[in-house]
């Protein structure tokens, strides 16, 4: 793909995602996803479009991997883990939530596994199983998920292998290469069917912009081996 044409399309009047302009951090976040797709994607434009749509929704359009409870308008974009835990405890108390408390420090590591990244990765188990894809031990360094490239790697492998889908089906079970997309159930690869229609519209917008940038489906390998050794992305 030609990235300059892709970004030009995102900024065009035909695309309503970003209102004709992109901030520097939005560009950095998108570049991280595009870079991750080159090594951890499968070359299929629909997969990339859905990953971008997921990131757009889960980061409130910032395209930047963030900690849970942090939004683009907050002054403090990197609160301590203790502060995030406090916020989530307060929220849980208000709504009476007493189960599925995933955000408190784990007794094995002392780290808190609240949502981080483009997709909001949670729970120790998911950080553990995603470490191989990330190329970093996410159980000891969960904040590595705040790096766009690492978060992008985890995003693609999670979508493609159905790691967050209760049915264990990957994104291409729902977004077939030749045929109609099942956008409602495609959302199950991230978070059941929550806001599926809204995210489906984002997907269509990103797909249009990607197709304007060149033929994605023939430029990248279909299968890419997992990363086995940690890599430096600092």
mmCIF file of C-alpha atoms in Angstrom, residues 1-102:
data_model
loop_
_atom_site.group_PDB
_atom_site.id
_atom_site.type_symbol
_atom_site.label_atom_id
_atom_site.label_comp_id
_atom_site.label_asym_id
_atom_site.label_seq_id
_atom_site.Cartn_x
_atom_site.Cartn_y
_atom_site.Cartn_z
ATOM 1 C CA UNK A 1 0.000 0.000 0.000
ATOM 2 C CA UNK A 2 0.982 3.604 -0.437
ATOM 3 C CA UNK A 3 0.744 5.144 2.999
ATOM 4 C CA UNK A 4 0.698 8.699 1.725
ATOM 5 C CA UNK A 5 -2.437 7.908 -0.280
ATOM 6 C CA UNK A 6 -3.993 6.185 2.718
ATOM 7 C CA UNK A 7 -3.468 9.174 4.991
ATOM 8 C CA UNK A 8 -4.637 11.492 2.239
ATOM 9 C CA UNK A 9 -7.829 9.480 1.986
ATOM 10 C CA UNK A 10 -8.348 9.614 5.762
ATOM 11 C CA UNK A 11 -8.116 13.397 5.597
ATOM 12 C CA UNK A 12 -10.406 13.763 2.571
ATOM 13 C CA UNK A 13 -13.967 15.035 2.535
ATOM 14 C CA UNK A 14 -15.148 11.542 1.607
ATOM 15 C CA UNK A 15 -13.926 10.154 4.947
ATOM 16 C CA UNK A 16 -15.769 11.282 8.070
ATOM 17 C CA UNK A 17 -13.586 9.560 10.656
ATOM 18 C CA UNK A 18 -11.178 12.380 11.526
ATOM 19 C CA UNK A 19 -12.747 15.536 10.179
ATOM 20 C CA UNK A 20 -10.129 16.386 7.516
ATOM 21 C CA UNK A 21 -7.193 16.404 9.927
ATOM 22 C CA UNK A 22 -5.032 14.019 11.930
ATOM 23 C CA UNK A 23 -3.025 14.871 15.024
ATOM 24 C CA UNK A 24 0.574 13.769 15.418
ATOM 25 C CA UNK A 25 -0.312 11.121 18.021
ATOM 26 C CA UNK A 26 -3.078 9.756 15.826
ATOM 27 C CA UNK A 27 -0.594 9.334 12.992
ATOM 28 C CA UNK A 28 1.895 7.604 15.316
ATOM 29 C CA UNK A 29 -0.798 5.228 16.540
ATOM 30 C CA UNK A 30 -1.933 4.360 13.031
ATOM 31 C CA UNK A 31 1.653 3.898 11.844
ATOM 32 C CA UNK A 32 2.206 1.424 14.678
ATOM 33 C CA UNK A 33 -0.776 -0.629 13.516
ATOM 34 C CA UNK A 34 0.394 -0.534 9.894
ATOM 35 C CA UNK A 35 3.908 -1.600 10.904
ATOM 36 C CA UNK A 36 2.543 -4.459 13.016
ATOM 37 C CA UNK A 37 0.407 -5.629 10.096
ATOM 38 C CA UNK A 38 3.510 -6.064 7.963
ATOM 39 C CA UNK A 39 4.875 -8.740 10.318
ATOM 40 C CA UNK A 40 1.866 -10.010 12.259
ATOM 41 C CA UNK A 41 -0.983 -9.539 9.806
ATOM 42 C CA UNK A 42 -1.973 -11.804 6.935
ATOM 43 C CA UNK A 43 -2.029 -9.367 4.031
ATOM 44 C CA UNK A 44 -5.803 -9.150 3.831
ATOM 45 C CA UNK A 45 -7.230 -5.661 3.647
ATOM 46 C CA UNK A 46 -10.406 -6.516 5.567
ATOM 47 C CA UNK A 47 -8.378 -7.682 8.561
ATOM 48 C CA UNK A 48 -6.411 -4.436 8.617
ATOM 49 C CA UNK A 49 -9.571 -2.351 8.224
ATOM 50 C CA UNK A 50 -11.267 -4.108 11.143
ATOM 51 C CA UNK A 51 -8.199 -3.723 13.331
ATOM 52 C CA UNK A 52 -8.126 0.006 12.604
ATOM 53 C CA UNK A 53 -11.861 0.288 13.296
ATOM 54 C CA UNK A 54 -11.428 -1.540 16.596
ATOM 55 C CA UNK A 55 -8.599 0.774 17.637
ATOM 56 C CA UNK A 56 -10.623 3.823 16.583
ATOM 57 C CA UNK A 57 -13.526 2.765 18.784
ATOM 58 C CA UNK A 58 -11.616 1.476 21.802
ATOM 59 C CA UNK A 59 -9.314 4.520 22.045
ATOM 60 C CA UNK A 60 -12.066 7.101 21.511
ATOM 61 C CA UNK A 61 -10.643 8.027 18.081
ATOM 62 C CA UNK A 62 -7.173 8.805 19.443
ATOM 63 C CA UNK A 63 -5.635 5.705 17.757
ATOM 64 C CA UNK A 64 -3.129 5.732 20.620
ATOM 65 C CA UNK A 65 -2.931 2.731 22.971
ATOM 66 C CA UNK A 66 -3.958 3.889 26.429
ATOM 67 C CA UNK A 67 -4.551 2.704 29.967
ATOM 68 C CA UNK A 68 -8.102 2.051 31.053
ATOM 69 C CA UNK A 69 -9.997 5.133 32.371
ATOM 70 C CA UNK A 70 -7.786 7.456 30.273
ATOM 71 C CA UNK A 71 -9.359 9.445 27.447
ATOM 72 C CA UNK A 72 -7.901 11.957 24.974
ATOM 73 C CA UNK A 73 -9.193 14.978 26.897
ATOM 74 C CA UNK A 74 -7.561 13.990 30.199
ATOM 75 C CA UNK A 75 -4.527 16.044 31.194
ATOM 76 C CA UNK A 76 -2.766 13.050 32.734
ATOM 77 C CA UNK A 77 -2.333 10.510 29.944
ATOM 78 C CA UNK A 78 -0.245 8.150 32.065
ATOM 79 C CA UNK A 79 -1.700 7.779 35.567
ATOM 80 C CA UNK A 80 -0.104 5.329 37.963
ATOM 81 C CA UNK A 81 -1.473 1.813 38.141
ATOM 82 C CA UNK A 82 -2.678 2.598 41.653
ATOM 83 C CA UNK A 83 -4.679 5.554 40.329
ATOM 84 C CA UNK A 84 -6.292 3.485 37.581
ATOM 85 C CA UNK A 85 -7.136 0.783 40.125
ATOM 86 C CA UNK A 86 -8.661 3.407 42.423
ATOM 87 C CA UNK A 87 -10.829 4.758 39.618
ATOM 88 C CA UNK A 88 -12.042 1.287 38.699
ATOM 89 C CA UNK A 89 -12.744 0.407 42.334
ATOM 90 C CA UNK A 90 -14.854 3.572 42.651
ATOM 91 C CA UNK A 91 -16.726 2.732 39.472
ATOM 92 C CA UNK A 92 -17.368 -0.835 40.646
ATOM 93 C CA UNK A 93 -18.680 0.434 43.993
ATOM 94 C CA UNK A 94 -21.098 2.808 42.251
ATOM 95 C CA UNK A 95 -22.640 0.105 40.091
ATOM 96 C CA UNK A 96 -22.441 -2.639 42.704
ATOM 97 C CA UNK A 97 -20.016 -4.835 40.786
ATOM 98 C CA UNK A 98 -18.495 -7.545 42.955
ATOM 99 C CA UNK A 99 -17.276 -10.130 40.415
ATOM 100 C CA UNK A 100 -14.807 -10.184 37.503
ATOM 101 C CA UNK A 101 -12.501 -7.759 39.295
ATOM 102 C CA UNK A 102 -9.620 -8.004 36.833
#
